[in-house]
Amino acid sequence: MKKSLARRIGLPPVLRNASLLIGAALTLTIVGLAVFAPLVATHDLTQMDMTNRFSGPSAAHLLGTDNFGRDLWSRLVYGARISLSISLIAVTASALIGTVVGLVAGYFGGWVDMVLMRITDIFLGFPPLVLVLAIVAVMGPGLFNVALSLVVVSWTEYARVVRSTTLSLRERNYVQAAQALGASSPRILFREILPNSLGPITVLASLGLGTAIIWESALSFLGFGLPPPAPTWGWSLSYGTRFIRDEPWMSIISGAAIMVTVLGFNLLGDGLRDVLDPRRLTRGKG
Amino acid sequence: MAAYIIRRLLLFVPMALGIVTVTFGLLLLIPGDPAAVLLGQEATPEGIASLRRALGLDDPWYLRLGGYIANLLQGDMGRSIFQNAPVSEIILGRLGATVELAVVALLMSVALGVFLGVVAAIRQGGVIDAAAMLFAQLGISMPVYWLALLLMLAFAVQLGWLPAIGRGEPLVEAFGLALIGNPAPLWESLTHIALPALSLALNSAAVISRLVRTSMLEVLNEDFIRTARAKGIRSRAVVWKHGLRNALLPVLSVIGLRFGALLGGAILTETIFAWPGLGQLTISAISQRDLPLIQGIVLTFAMIYALITLTVDLLYAAVDPRIRLK
Amino acid sequence: MTRKDLFASVAAAALTLFATNTALAQEALVIGTDVDAGTLDPRLARDTTAYRTINLIYAGLVHLTPTLEAVPDLAESWESPDPKTVVFKLREGLVFSDGSPLTAEDVVYTFTTITDPDFNAPQRALYTPIESVEAVDDLTVRFNLSTPYAPLLSYLDMGIVPSDYAEAGGDLALEPVGAGPMVLESWKRGSEIVLKASDSYWAGAPSTKAVDIRIVGDNSARAQAFEAGDLDVIQAPLSPNDIKRLAEDERFGAAIMAGLGVTYLNFNTADPMLNDPAMRQAFAMLVDQETIVNDIYQGVDEVANSVILPSSWAYDPDIKQPTFDLNGAVAKFNELGWSDSDGDGFLDKDGQTLAITLSTHSEDPNRVQSVEFLQAMMQQAGVDASVKISDWPSFSTGYVQQGQHQIALLGWLNIVDPDRMTYAQFTTGGSLNWGGYSNPEVDALLEAARTSLDQGERADAYQKAAAIIAEELPYYVISYQGYQMFFDKDKLGEIEANPRGTFRGLIGMPSAE
């Protein structure tokens, strides 16, 4: 029987346990690099050297230099701080908003559910890129504003998933019992239902961290990212991509940094999915 | 059933009104004056003021929003400021290309995703399984514009196998021509769509392959498959005939959502491959502050999204009798 | 590869380009461009693709050669009986592509509509000195000016539109009818404009049967498509590194020459931090032109020294803007009372930090890089420089044109006459004087330069004005933009390129006799 449970899990055995481990290891490494950026960075972030652009990896520059001759490794570890902050803010806020909306809609049902789900529909109906670009154009391209624009397009996912888990939990015995005992709605929501929804939320959040990083880079590519000299990964990749024909290093290295980080979050998310509850998380349908 | 569909379609009305209002609000707040952009850098302040009056940009916001919605209810999406043509005409002229790209990308991602998922499930635990799933993970981890440029660099510039940009004849027409004995346009169209569709498809293929693998594993483990196997039916037949058919059920709902994602993702891909669809139009409309056109595009995307979710729900109900529409 | 080498490697090719014009006959020529045309009505055109396409579909009274000389096109000849009158004689037997005759009435109609404020023509300001236009007879048209206006001829390449067609409700924007060498065959908005040879042009039908103008927004993607053989011709704007690579590629023909644009810093002279010319000079000394031009732009542009283009008859190499001198700039700031008194690494004065905002638009990665580089230089000098990057509408119409900027990096194009980048920009209250610059002496000089019909006098006035501007710095001109065109050598043979990027040379159809 144990085996059949294992088989239901989304990843091959080689990776099943490994997925969580590798994901956690990658994530920890990157978070570590970001936290200790001042220690691991080898060069001044803004020190330009126009005679030494695109140098490629060397003893002096671990990952080579960028289009201004700045040390790419140092910029990437500091860039990790920005990317991770944006993802963290965006994911936390989306999860909070989405969870509250989902809980309330699922628990109270009726017209409350109706209204909240119609609002959710409005946000889902937008092409996300248009919404993100418009918000950044209105608010200006700061770290917080970029994160906020991502919240606007990603909270709906949490709302829908939490709503559907709430709907099913509401019918369970222990919730009905609590209701019968006269427990208040907030108490039931936060004591009984929320803890049981945490699994899917955590999984969504870890996958969302990766998505937010990709969004940030796309915004920079379109010119809507953080202003220079912020060492964002998006800038490195989008500058690098402009020079890809002649100087592929910068693009490949910054692209790889993004890819590895997102991969780390995704593996972590998959691993968590297995651990927390392999069956529950189907993509919620409103 | 019919009542359900009507109810769902009616629900689109408040959604559309909400979307129009939110878009309008954002466009009010966004810096940049379409009249000044239209007239270019050498415009005089008087010239800009005169054009603003002519375009009705100086009217109070509630009159403009009200007027827009009133026109919309009569089926009129207004005129593009920059292209000086009806918005609906411009969008219809572009819609085909985007839908074609999204459909081809969807077919590619389903084919690739199902193939990878099934292979991984059959060879569960093996090297192939791990490789397929790693490939899937990488597909989700790459920024799409980066992937697009890498593909273009490799297949169009270095190898010269495929054209880098543009679109051939519309696929449907080219297919028609091929049927009456002229296959050249079809070949042209296919080579043009290959790269944009592939770069768009990889992400969805990754999602689908993981889903297929999971549900395939579940199905393969169920009794009727074991029974079939025990009866001595050849393994491949079991997998493809019984396994896949059942495993595809959950994939269906995801495919609908993926189609929406593909349409959205097309915005970046189309810009890079100069694919003449709605995505490219979206970027240029935003960069010109062409307010009526932006409104029209957003509304069109929303309509497509609503239609897709409705279709998926109907299909799902048709395939799986356990689900009742309420 | 240095800039000099780059120029040397194409110099030979460029020379032959100017000398001969033997573009090979084509079935179809595919030209890549960056934006779609907004309209095909010449009077309303505002983007480069529209100008260039219109230049094939329509013909103007004159045609501007690659050296910007006005030569007869629809007009056979012209004369100026007095400084405020120009009389044009049209060629006989001119017809539009719909077969209707082109007469003086059509010229009158074209310019009357452009100067009508309610017509909202983007370039109206260039034509406002035209008081009236009248048809003397079918072949003679007279321009009456309110004041002598020297640059006029440079702007009379404006395509002549058919008055009957337009007044009958014909939509020139979408269904153009002109008297040029080509006609519109089809137009897929945002994708491609297909033109085919016209037999109604006075100089005969071009040997090229069709021109297919394809829109590829991304500069790198356009260069890649050209290398992959999807496009026969591409031209500026291109990424500097693509230009370098394409120029070295044996397969391609190249035309690399001085363009008609500048990249400059717009100083907001109304800003308290910048209203002292000495402050602007100190900031200007932090602009490392050599590095921006040779490293970021990889030598495709040229270091600038004044607001007059080197290719212009008004150019004077002895006019000098401040040049890069980091220590000199710091010394100058110190002189003006700015010093790092609180030891935070930034200069300050009376408790105020020397902070400045540099801005540009996000669409041009080279400008973004230049601003990032400038910021680093300013930081080194102790200026707390921040950067604001936004998309073009936010940056231009919502910021610089509102005079909200401090130091903005942007450009001017199509400077066919020095007037076009000085008069409205630097005269007091001028319509493009976004930085609020005012100097009565400059006002007088620019007015004189515009109204004098003697080129020597004009040059003298422009040079005097440019010298003042180079010292007072409402603008700091970073570079003179280069113009590049690359083409499929085997297919096209030799062609005549035009720094304005027009296509007539590609179809072997210069109208000069």
PDB file of N, CA and C in Angstrom, chain A residues 4 7-8 10-14 114 118 121-122 124-127 129-131 137-138 214 217-218 221 237 241 244-245 251 255 259 262-263 266-267 270 279 283 285, chain B residues 11 15 18-19 22-23 26 29-31 124-125 129 133 137-138 140-143 145-146 149-150 153 157 210 213-214 217-218 221 257 267-268 282 298 301-302 305 313:
ATOM      1  N   SER A   4       1.838   2.301  -3.412  1.00  0.00           N
ATOM      2  CA  SER A   4       0.846   2.951  -4.276  1.00  0.00           C
ATOM      3  C   SER A   4       0.692   4.418  -3.890  1.00  0.00           C
ATOM      4  N   ARG A   7       3.400   6.198  -5.468  1.00  0.00           N
ATOM      5  CA  ARG A   7       3.239   6.330  -6.917  1.00  0.00           C
ATOM      6  C   ARG A   7       2.336   7.485  -7.298  1.00  0.00           C
ATOM      7  N   ARG A   8       1.439   7.785  -6.395  1.00  0.00           N
ATOM      8  CA  ARG A   8       0.554   8.882  -6.716  1.00  0.00           C
ATOM      9  C   ARG A   8       1.283  10.213  -6.732  1.00  0.00           C
ATOM     10  N   GLY A  10       3.789  13.183  -7.490  1.00  0.00           N
ATOM     11  CA  GLY A  10       4.065  13.686  -8.829  1.00  0.00           C
ATOM     12  C   GLY A  10       5.416  13.453  -9.442  1.00  0.00           C
ATOM     13  N   LEU A  11       6.377  12.959  -8.737  1.00  0.00           N
ATOM     14  CA  LEU A  11       7.709  12.899  -9.333  1.00  0.00           C
ATOM     15  C   LEU A  11       8.288  11.497  -9.230  1.00  0.00           C
ATOM     16  N   PRO A  12       9.221  11.194 -10.129  1.00  0.00           N
ATOM     17  CA  PRO A  12       9.831   9.866 -10.113  1.00  0.00           C
ATOM     18  C   PRO A  12      10.625   9.652  -8.834  1.00  0.00           C
ATOM     19  N   PRO A  13      10.751   8.382  -8.408  1.00  0.00           N
ATOM     20  CA  PRO A  13      11.421   8.092  -7.146  1.00  0.00           C
ATOM     21  C   PRO A  13      12.829   8.675  -7.070  1.00  0.00           C
ATOM     22  N   VAL A  14      13.536   8.657  -8.214  1.00  0.00           N
ATOM     23  CA  VAL A  14      14.886   9.218  -8.182  1.00  0.00           C
ATOM     24  C   VAL A  14      14.839  10.630  -7.621  1.00  0.00           C
ATOM     25  N   MET A 114     -20.760  35.224  -4.377  1.00  0.00           N
ATOM     26  CA  MET A 114     -21.085  35.708  -5.722  1.00  0.00           C
ATOM     27  C   MET A 114     -20.287  36.982  -6.041  1.00  0.00           C
ATOM     28  N   ARG A 118     -17.110  37.361  -8.625  1.00  0.00           N
ATOM     29  CA  ARG A 118     -17.202  38.208  -9.820  1.00  0.00           C
ATOM     30  C   ARG A 118     -15.999  39.152  -9.869  1.00  0.00           C
ATOM     31  N   ASP A 121     -13.176  37.255 -11.078  1.00  0.00           N
ATOM     32  CA  ASP A 121     -13.300  37.081 -12.535  1.00  0.00           C
ATOM     33  C   ASP A 121     -12.729  38.273 -13.292  1.00  0.00           C
ATOM     34  N   ILE A 122     -13.033  39.464 -12.762  1.00  0.00           N
ATOM     35  CA  ILE A 122     -12.555  40.670 -13.451  1.00  0.00           C
ATOM     36  C   ILE A 122     -11.037  40.633 -13.567  1.00  0.00           C
ATOM     37  N   LEU A 124      -9.115  38.001 -13.347  1.00  0.00           N
ATOM     38  CA  LEU A 124      -8.661  36.874 -14.172  1.00  0.00           C
ATOM     39  C   LEU A 124      -8.853  37.157 -15.651  1.00  0.00           C
ATOM     40  N   GLY A 125      -9.834  37.997 -15.960  1.00  0.00           N
ATOM     41  CA  GLY A 125     -10.143  38.270 -17.363  1.00  0.00           C
ATOM     42  C   GLY A 125      -9.110  39.151 -18.045  1.00  0.00           C
ATOM     43  N   PHE A 126      -8.351  39.912 -17.258  1.00  0.00           N
ATOM     44  CA  PHE A 126      -7.312  40.769 -17.833  1.00  0.00           C
ATOM     45  C   PHE A 126      -6.151  39.942 -18.350  1.00  0.00           C
ATOM     46  N   PRO A 127      -5.584  40.330 -19.501  1.00  0.00           N
ATOM     47  CA  PRO A 127      -4.291  39.742 -19.829  1.00  0.00           C
ATOM     48  C   PRO A 127      -3.293  40.253 -18.785  1.00  0.00           C
ATOM     49  N   LEU A 129      -0.126  40.655 -18.377  1.00  0.00           N
ATOM     50  CA  LEU A 129       0.957  41.567 -18.731  1.00  0.00           C
ATOM     51  C   LEU A 129       0.447  43.011 -18.868  1.00  0.00           C
ATOM     52  N   VAL A 130      -0.744  43.158 -19.438  1.00  0.00           N
ATOM     53  CA  VAL A 130      -1.310  44.500 -19.625  1.00  0.00           C
ATOM     54  C   VAL A 130      -1.537  45.160 -18.275  1.00  0.00           C
ATOM     55  N   LEU A 131      -2.098  44.378 -17.353  1.00  0.00           N
ATOM     56  CA  LEU A 131      -2.385  44.908 -16.025  1.00  0.00           C
ATOM     57  C   LEU A 131      -1.093  45.315 -15.321  1.00  0.00           C
ATOM     58  N   ALA A 137       3.355  51.575 -14.911  1.00  0.00           N
ATOM     59  CA  ALA A 137       3.406  52.877 -15.585  1.00  0.00           C
ATOM     60  C   ALA A 137       2.733  53.950 -14.735  1.00  0.00           C
ATOM     61  N   VAL A 138       1.645  53.581 -14.065  1.00  0.00           N
ATOM     62  CA  VAL A 138       0.951  54.555 -13.229  1.00  0.00           C
ATOM     63  C   VAL A 138       1.758  54.864 -11.964  1.00  0.00           C
ATOM     64  N   ILE A 214      10.491  35.525 -12.694  1.00  0.00           N
ATOM     65  CA  ILE A 214      10.408  35.605 -14.155  1.00  0.00           C
ATOM     66  C   ILE A 214       9.680  36.880 -14.581  1.00  0.00           C
ATOM     67  N   SER A 217      11.953  39.883 -14.483  1.00  0.00           N
ATOM     68  CA  SER A 217      12.894  39.963 -15.604  1.00  0.00           C
ATOM     69  C   SER A 217      12.180  40.406 -16.879  1.00  0.00           C
ATOM     70  N   ALA A 218      10.939  39.949 -17.044  1.00  0.00           N
ATOM     71  CA  ALA A 218      10.196  40.373 -18.236  1.00  0.00           C
ATOM     72  C   ALA A 218       9.917  41.871 -18.182  1.00  0.00           C
ATOM     73  N   PHE A 221      12.962  43.628 -19.181  1.00  0.00           N
ATOM     74  CA  PHE A 221      13.159  43.469 -20.626  1.00  0.00           C
ATOM     75  C   PHE A 221      12.316  44.489 -21.386  1.00  0.00           C
ATOM     76  N   LEU A 237      19.898  40.299 -17.474  1.00  0.00           N
ATOM     77  CA  LEU A 237      19.465  39.425 -18.562  1.00  0.00           C
ATOM     78  C   LEU A 237      19.052  40.228 -19.784  1.00  0.00           C
ATOM     79  N   THR A 241      20.974  40.043 -23.151  1.00  0.00           N
ATOM     80  CA  THR A 241      20.294  39.548 -24.342  1.00  0.00           C
ATOM     81  C   THR A 241      20.517  40.468 -25.539  1.00  0.00           C
ATOM     82  N   ILE A 244      23.736  39.359 -27.072  1.00  0.00           N
ATOM     83  CA  ILE A 244      23.895  37.903 -27.065  1.00  0.00           C
ATOM     84  C   ILE A 244      24.692  37.391 -28.268  1.00  0.00           C
ATOM     85  N   ARG A 245      24.584  38.068 -29.400  1.00  0.00           N
ATOM     86  CA  ARG A 245      25.265  37.590 -30.592  1.00  0.00           C
ATOM     87  C   ARG A 245      26.780  37.591 -30.434  1.00  0.00           C
ATOM     88  N   SER A 251      24.420  37.137 -20.951  1.00  0.00           N
ATOM     89  CA  SER A 251      23.050  36.645 -21.063  1.00  0.00           C
ATOM     90  C   SER A 251      22.924  35.238 -20.485  1.00  0.00           C
ATOM     91  N   GLY A 255      20.791  34.539 -17.273  1.00  0.00           N
ATOM     92  CA  GLY A 255      19.656  33.660 -17.538  1.00  0.00           C
ATOM     93  C   GLY A 255      19.730  32.419 -16.656  1.00  0.00           C
ATOM     94  N   MET A 259      17.148  30.939 -13.982  1.00  0.00           N
ATOM     95  CA  MET A 259      16.631  29.592 -14.200  1.00  0.00           C
ATOM     96  C   MET A 259      16.858  28.716 -12.973  1.00  0.00           C
ATOM     97  N   VAL A 262      14.554  29.802 -10.063  1.00  0.00           N
ATOM     98  CA  VAL A 262      13.163  29.406 -10.286  1.00  0.00           C
ATOM     99  C   VAL A 262      13.026  27.891 -10.163  1.00  0.00           C
ATOM    100  N   LEU A 263      14.012  27.197 -10.704  1.00  0.00           N
ATOM    101  CA  LEU A 263      14.020  25.742 -10.599  1.00  0.00           C
ATOM    102  C   LEU A 263      14.001  25.323  -9.131  1.00  0.00           C
ATOM    103  N   ASN A 266      10.586  25.821  -7.735  1.00  0.00           N
ATOM    104  CA  ASN A 266       9.630  24.852  -8.277  1.00  0.00           C
ATOM    105  C   ASN A 266       9.832  23.470  -7.670  1.00  0.00           C
ATOM    106  N   LEU A 267      11.086  23.052  -7.550  1.00  0.00           N
ATOM    107  CA  LEU A 267      11.356  21.752  -6.945  1.00  0.00           C
ATOM    108  C   LEU A 267      10.884  21.742  -5.497  1.00  0.00           C
ATOM    109  N   ASP A 270       7.183  21.386  -5.505  1.00  0.00           N
ATOM    110  CA  ASP A 270       6.792  20.005  -5.788  1.00  0.00           C
ATOM    111  C   ASP A 270       7.001  19.111  -4.575  1.00  0.00           C
ATOM    112  N   ARG A 279      -2.920  14.757  -2.680  1.00  0.00           N
ATOM    113  CA  ARG A 279      -4.156  14.600  -3.448  1.00  0.00           C
ATOM    114  C   ARG A 279      -4.943  15.886  -3.612  1.00  0.00           C
ATOM    115  N   ARG A 283      -5.934  22.060  -9.705  1.00  0.00           N
ATOM    116  CA  ARG A 283      -6.108  23.500  -9.951  1.00  0.00           C
ATOM    117  C   ARG A 283      -7.544  23.862  -9.675  1.00  0.00           C
ATOM    118  N   LYS A 285     -11.157  25.187  -9.443  1.00  0.00           N
ATOM    119  CA  LYS A 285     -12.053  25.747 -10.445  1.00  0.00           C
ATOM    120  C   LYS A 285     -13.118  26.536  -9.726  1.00  0.00           C
TER     121      LYS A 285
ATOM    122  N   LEU B  11     -23.292  36.308 -16.865  1.00  0.00           N
ATOM    123  CA  LEU B  11     -22.280  36.672 -15.877  1.00  0.00           C
ATOM    124  C   LEU B  11     -21.143  37.457 -16.504  1.00  0.00           C
ATOM    125  N   MET B  15     -18.709  41.266 -15.470  1.00  0.00           N
ATOM    126  CA  MET B  15     -17.263  41.128 -15.590  1.00  0.00           C
ATOM    127  C   MET B  15     -16.727  42.125 -16.613  1.00  0.00           C
ATOM    128  N   GLY B  18     -16.859  45.619 -15.288  1.00  0.00           N
ATOM    129  CA  GLY B  18     -15.775  45.803 -14.323  1.00  0.00           C
ATOM    130  C   GLY B  18     -14.453  46.019 -15.028  1.00  0.00           C
ATOM    131  N   ILE B  19     -14.193  45.184 -16.036  1.00  0.00           N
ATOM    132  CA  ILE B  19     -12.920  45.285 -16.743  1.00  0.00           C
ATOM    133  C   ILE B  19     -12.797  46.613 -17.468  1.00  0.00           C
ATOM    134  N   VAL B  22     -12.135  49.318 -14.754  1.00  0.00           N
ATOM    135  CA  VAL B  22     -10.772  49.260 -14.204  1.00  0.00           C
ATOM    136  C   VAL B  22      -9.766  49.750 -15.248  1.00  0.00           C
ATOM    137  N   THR B  23      -9.913  49.280 -16.486  1.00  0.00           N
ATOM    138  CA  THR B  23      -8.990  49.722 -17.540  1.00  0.00           C
ATOM    139  C   THR B  23      -9.075  51.231 -17.707  1.00  0.00           C
ATOM    140  N   LEU B  26      -7.281  53.007 -14.925  1.00  0.00           N
ATOM    141  CA  LEU B  26      -5.822  52.931 -15.078  1.00  0.00           C
ATOM    142  C   LEU B  26      -5.352  53.889 -16.172  1.00  0.00           C
ATOM    143  N   LEU B  29      -5.103  57.387 -15.084  1.00  0.00           N
ATOM    144  CA  LEU B  29      -4.001  57.682 -14.169  1.00  0.00           C
ATOM    145  C   LEU B  29      -2.641  57.617 -14.859  1.00  0.00           C
ATOM    146  N   ILE B  30      -2.561  56.882 -15.930  1.00  0.00           N
ATOM    147  CA  ILE B  30      -1.264  56.618 -16.545  1.00  0.00           C
ATOM    148  C   ILE B  30      -0.717  57.915 -17.154  1.00  0.00           C
ATOM    149  N   PRO B  31       0.563  58.235 -16.895  1.00  0.00           N
ATOM    150  CA  PRO B  31       1.100  59.466 -17.473  1.00  0.00           C
ATOM    151  C   PRO B  31       1.280  59.323 -18.984  1.00  0.00           C
ATOM    152  N   GLN B 124       8.663   4.798 -15.182  1.00  0.00           N
ATOM    153  CA  GLN B 124       8.699   5.460 -13.895  1.00  0.00           C
ATOM    154  C   GLN B 124       9.929   5.060 -13.092  1.00  0.00           C
ATOM    155  N   GLY B 125      10.604   6.064 -12.567  1.00  0.00           N
ATOM    156  CA  GLY B 125      11.755   5.803 -11.717  1.00  0.00           C
ATOM    157  C   GLY B 125      13.049   5.664 -12.476  1.00  0.00           C
ATOM    158  N   ASP B 129      12.512   8.852 -17.117  1.00  0.00           N
ATOM    159  CA  ASP B 129      11.550   9.556 -16.280  1.00  0.00           C
ATOM    160  C   ASP B 129      12.186  10.815 -15.710  1.00  0.00           C
ATOM    161  N   MET B 133      11.182  14.730 -16.639  1.00  0.00           N
ATOM    162  CA  MET B 133      10.663  15.650 -15.627  1.00  0.00           C
ATOM    163  C   MET B 133      11.603  16.836 -15.403  1.00  0.00           C
ATOM    164  N   GLN B 137      10.703  20.738 -15.770  1.00  0.00           N
ATOM    165  CA  GLN B 137      11.026  21.792 -14.804  1.00  0.00           C
ATOM    166  C   GLN B 137      11.740  22.957 -15.481  1.00  0.00           C
ATOM    167  N   LEU B 138      12.686  22.623 -16.374  1.00  0.00           N
ATOM    168  CA  LEU B 138      13.419  23.692 -17.044  1.00  0.00           C
ATOM    169  C   LEU B 138      12.488  24.517 -17.914  1.00  0.00           C
ATOM    170  N   ILE B 140       9.554  25.364 -17.310  1.00  0.00           N
ATOM    171  CA  ILE B 140       8.814  26.351 -16.519  1.00  0.00           C
ATOM    172  C   ILE B 140       9.753  27.414 -15.965  1.00  0.00           C
ATOM    173  N   SER B 141      11.040  27.105 -15.935  1.00  0.00           N
ATOM    174  CA  SER B 141      11.960  28.009 -15.243  1.00  0.00           C
ATOM    175  C   SER B 141      12.595  29.060 -16.147  1.00  0.00           C
ATOM    176  N   MET B 142      12.324  28.996 -17.435  1.00  0.00           N
ATOM    177  CA  MET B 142      12.992  29.934 -18.351  1.00  0.00           C
ATOM    178  C   MET B 142      12.097  31.114 -18.699  1.00  0.00           C
ATOM    179  N   PRO B 143      12.638  32.334 -18.628  1.00  0.00           N
ATOM    180  CA  PRO B 143      11.852  33.474 -19.120  1.00  0.00           C
ATOM    181  C   PRO B 143      11.573  33.295 -20.614  1.00  0.00           C
ATOM    182  N   TYR B 145      10.960  35.254 -23.126  1.00  0.00           N
ATOM    183  CA  TYR B 145      11.608  36.068 -24.157  1.00  0.00           C
ATOM    184  C   TYR B 145      13.046  35.624 -24.379  1.00  0.00           C
ATOM    185  N   TRP B 146      13.649  35.127 -23.322  1.00  0.00           N
ATOM    186  CA  TRP B 146      15.019  34.624 -23.436  1.00  0.00           C
ATOM    187  C   TRP B 146      15.039  33.360 -24.304  1.00  0.00           C
ATOM    188  N   LEU B 149      14.518  34.217 -27.966  1.00  0.00           N
ATOM    189  CA  LEU B 149      15.699  34.738 -28.653  1.00  0.00           C
ATOM    190  C   LEU B 149      16.747  33.648 -28.859  1.00  0.00           C
ATOM    191  N   LEU B 150      16.877  32.749 -27.874  1.00  0.00           N
ATOM    192  CA  LEU B 150      17.826  31.649 -28.036  1.00  0.00           C
ATOM    193  C   LEU B 150      17.416  30.759 -29.205  1.00  0.00           C
ATOM    194  N   LEU B 153      18.064  32.498 -32.452  1.00  0.00           N
ATOM    195  CA  LEU B 153      19.504  32.513 -32.721  1.00  0.00           C
ATOM    196  C   LEU B 153      19.959  31.160 -33.276  1.00  0.00           C
ATOM    197  N   VAL B 157      19.224  31.924 -37.240  1.00  0.00           N
ATOM    198  CA  VAL B 157      20.452  32.618 -37.608  1.00  0.00           C
ATOM    199  C   VAL B 157      21.609  31.645 -37.836  1.00  0.00           C
ATOM    200  N   ARG B 210       3.747  17.032 -16.615  1.00  0.00           N
ATOM    201  CA  ARG B 210       3.734  16.628 -15.206  1.00  0.00           C
ATOM    202  C   ARG B 210       2.364  16.132 -14.792  1.00  0.00           C
ATOM    203  N   ARG B 213       1.724  12.697 -16.384  1.00  0.00           N
ATOM    204  CA  ARG B 213       2.487  11.660 -15.714  1.00  0.00           C
ATOM    205  C   ARG B 213       1.789  11.241 -14.425  1.00  0.00           C
ATOM    206  N   THR B 214       1.355  12.221 -13.645  1.00  0.00           N
ATOM    207  CA  THR B 214       0.710  11.920 -12.376  1.00  0.00           C
ATOM    208  C   THR B 214      -0.569  11.103 -12.569  1.00  0.00           C
ATOM    209  N   LEU B 217       0.047   7.593 -13.853  1.00  0.00           N
ATOM    210  CA  LEU B 217       0.508   6.671 -12.814  1.00  0.00           C
ATOM    211  C   LEU B 217      -0.662   6.178 -11.988  1.00  0.00           C
ATOM    212  N   GLU B 218      -1.576   7.085 -11.693  1.00  0.00           N
ATOM    213  CA  GLU B 218      -2.749   6.685 -10.924  1.00  0.00           C
ATOM    214  C   GLU B 218      -3.563   5.656 -11.681  1.00  0.00           C
ATOM    215  N   ASN B 221      -2.288   2.142 -12.095  1.00  0.00           N
ATOM    216  CA  ASN B 221      -2.330   1.391 -10.859  1.00  0.00           C
ATOM    217  C   ASN B 221      -3.711   0.839 -10.548  1.00  0.00           C
ATOM    218  N   LEU B 257      -7.184  26.246 -19.331  1.00  0.00           N
ATOM    219  CA  LEU B 257      -6.434  27.303 -18.655  1.00  0.00           C
ATOM    220  C   LEU B 257      -5.151  27.617 -19.408  1.00  0.00           C
ATOM    221  N   ILE B 267       1.893  37.847 -26.002  1.00  0.00           N
ATOM    222  CA  ILE B 267       2.249  39.262 -26.078  1.00  0.00           C
ATOM    223  C   ILE B 267       3.750  39.427 -26.271  1.00  0.00           C
ATOM    224  N   LEU B 268       4.544  38.712 -25.475  1.00  0.00           N
ATOM    225  CA  LEU B 268       5.998  38.823 -25.605  1.00  0.00           C
ATOM    226  C   LEU B 268       6.507  38.103 -26.848  1.00  0.00           C
ATOM    227  N   THR B 282      -0.991  44.862 -28.697  1.00  0.00           N
ATOM    228  CA  THR B 282      -1.136  45.304 -27.312  1.00  0.00           C
ATOM    229  C   THR B 282       0.031  46.196 -26.912  1.00  0.00           C
ATOM    230  N   VAL B 298      -8.184  44.677 -24.320  1.00  0.00           N
ATOM    231  CA  VAL B 298      -8.398  44.067 -23.011  1.00  0.00           C
ATOM    232  C   VAL B 298      -9.750  43.354 -22.980  1.00  0.00           C
ATOM    233  N   PHE B 301      -9.603  40.089 -24.971  1.00  0.00           N
ATOM    234  CA  PHE B 301      -8.952  39.021 -24.198  1.00  0.00           C
ATOM    235  C   PHE B 301      -9.906  38.468 -23.144  1.00  0.00           C
ATOM    236  N   ALA B 302     -10.642  39.368 -22.486  1.00  0.00           N
ATOM    237  CA  ALA B 302     -11.559  38.936 -21.438  1.00  0.00           C
ATOM    238  C   ALA B 302     -12.662  38.051 -22.012  1.00  0.00           C
ATOM    239  N   TYR B 305     -11.277  34.716 -22.745  1.00  0.00           N
ATOM    240  CA  TYR B 305     -11.074  34.005 -21.488  1.00  0.00           C
ATOM    241  C   TYR B 305     -12.394  33.419 -20.981  1.00  0.00           C
ATOM    242  N   ASP B 313     -15.682  24.057 -18.909  1.00  0.00           N
ATOM    243  CA  ASP B 313     -16.639  23.516 -17.947  1.00  0.00           C
ATOM    244  C   ASP B 313     -17.667  22.626 -18.626  1.00  0.00           C
TER     245      ASP B 313
END
